[in-house]
Short mmCIF file of C-alpha atoms in Angstrom, two decimals:
data_model
loop_
_atom_site.label_atom_id
_atom_site.label_comp_id
_atom_site.label_asym_id
_atom_site.label_seq_id
_atom_site.Cartn_x
_atom_site.Cartn_y
_atom_site.Cartn_z
CA MET A 1 -33.76 59.38 -12.30
CA PRO A 2 -31.99 62.62 -13.09
CA ASP A 3 -33.47 64.89 -15.73
CA ARG A 4 -31.97 64.42 -19.16
CA LYS A 5 -32.81 66.04 -22.46
CA ILE A 6 -33.35 64.07 -25.66
CA GLN A 7 -29.93 63.29 -27.15
CA ASN A 8 -30.66 61.62 -30.48
CA PHE A 9 -33.29 60.66 -33.05
CA ASN A 10 -34.04 57.30 -31.40
CA GLU A 11 -34.92 58.99 -28.11
CA LEU A 12 -37.03 61.57 -29.94
CA GLU A 13 -38.85 58.87 -31.86
CA PHE A 14 -39.46 56.93 -28.63
CA ALA A 15 -40.79 60.03 -26.85
CA VAL A 16 -43.25 60.64 -29.69
CA PHE A 17 -44.24 56.96 -29.58
CA CYS A 18 -44.92 57.24 -25.84
CA ILE A 19 -46.94 60.43 -26.16
CA GLU A 20 -49.05 59.20 -29.08
CA ASN A 21 -49.78 55.80 -27.52
CA VAL A 22 -50.69 57.20 -24.10
CA ALA A 23 -52.98 59.69 -25.85
CA ALA A 24 -54.65 56.89 -27.81
CA LYS A 25 -55.16 54.79 -24.67
CA LEU A 26 -56.64 57.74 -22.75
CA GLY A 27 -58.69 58.97 -25.71
CA VAL A 28 -57.17 62.46 -25.65
CA GLY A 29 -55.01 64.52 -27.97
CA ALA A 30 -51.25 64.03 -28.13
CA GLU A 31 -50.77 67.73 -27.32
CA GLN A 32 -52.55 67.22 -23.98
CA VAL A 33 -50.27 64.30 -23.11
CA TYR A 34 -47.19 66.29 -24.17
CA GLN A 35 -48.25 69.12 -21.86
CA ALA A 36 -48.86 66.65 -19.04
CA PHE A 37 -45.39 65.14 -19.55
CA THR A 38 -43.57 68.48 -19.82
CA GLU A 39 -45.53 71.35 -18.27
CA LYS A 40 -47.48 69.56 -15.53
CA SER A 41 -44.63 67.19 -14.63
CA ASP A 42 -41.12 66.12 -15.54
CA ILE A 43 -42.16 62.74 -16.93
CA LEU A 44 -40.56 63.33 -20.34
CA ASN A 45 -37.10 64.50 -19.24
CA GLY A 46 -37.18 62.92 -15.78
CA TYR A 47 -38.54 59.45 -16.60
CA ILE A 48 -38.98 58.63 -20.30
CA VAL A 49 -35.65 59.93 -21.64
CA PRO A 50 -33.46 58.70 -18.75
CA GLY A 51 -35.24 55.32 -18.86
CA TYR A 52 -35.07 54.97 -22.64
CA GLU A 53 -32.53 52.12 -22.66
CA ILE A 54 -34.79 49.93 -20.52
CA LEU A 55 -38.23 51.19 -21.53
CA HIS A 56 -37.80 50.87 -25.29
CA THR A 57 -37.22 47.13 -24.96
CA GLN A 58 -40.69 46.57 -23.46
CA SER A 59 -44.01 45.99 -25.20
CA ARG A 60 -46.25 48.88 -26.23
CA GLU A 61 -48.85 47.81 -23.66
CA TYR A 62 -46.28 47.68 -20.87
CA ILE A 63 -44.87 51.11 -21.74
CA VAL A 64 -48.30 52.76 -21.95
CA ASP A 65 -49.53 51.18 -18.71
CA ASP A 66 -46.27 52.09 -16.96
CA LEU A 67 -46.51 55.73 -18.05
CA ILE A 68 -50.15 55.95 -16.94
CA ASP A 69 -49.09 54.51 -13.56
CA VAL A 70 -46.32 57.14 -13.31
CA MET A 71 -48.88 59.85 -14.08
CA LYS A 72 -51.14 58.56 -11.29
CA GLU A 73 -48.25 58.31 -8.82
CA ARG A 74 -47.25 61.90 -9.55
CA GLY A 75 -50.80 63.23 -9.51
CA VAL A 76 -50.70 64.27 -13.16
CA GLU A 77 -54.13 64.63 -14.72
CA ILE A 78 -55.15 65.43 -18.26
#
């Protein structure tokens, strides 16, 4: 997926939802997940935002597990 910046409030709200829920599942701070998604990788602008239309229709568990899988595939550690 091509990189894409957040375009509207719904995408922003979804990005925050993703960060907070991944942090809760991993037992770490949201800031650490944000850094992993932006500084250590392009998961935020290269996966979450471009995939918003599909991802936001899934369950919380699916989204969190999917993002953790993407982190593993890309070698992103917290």
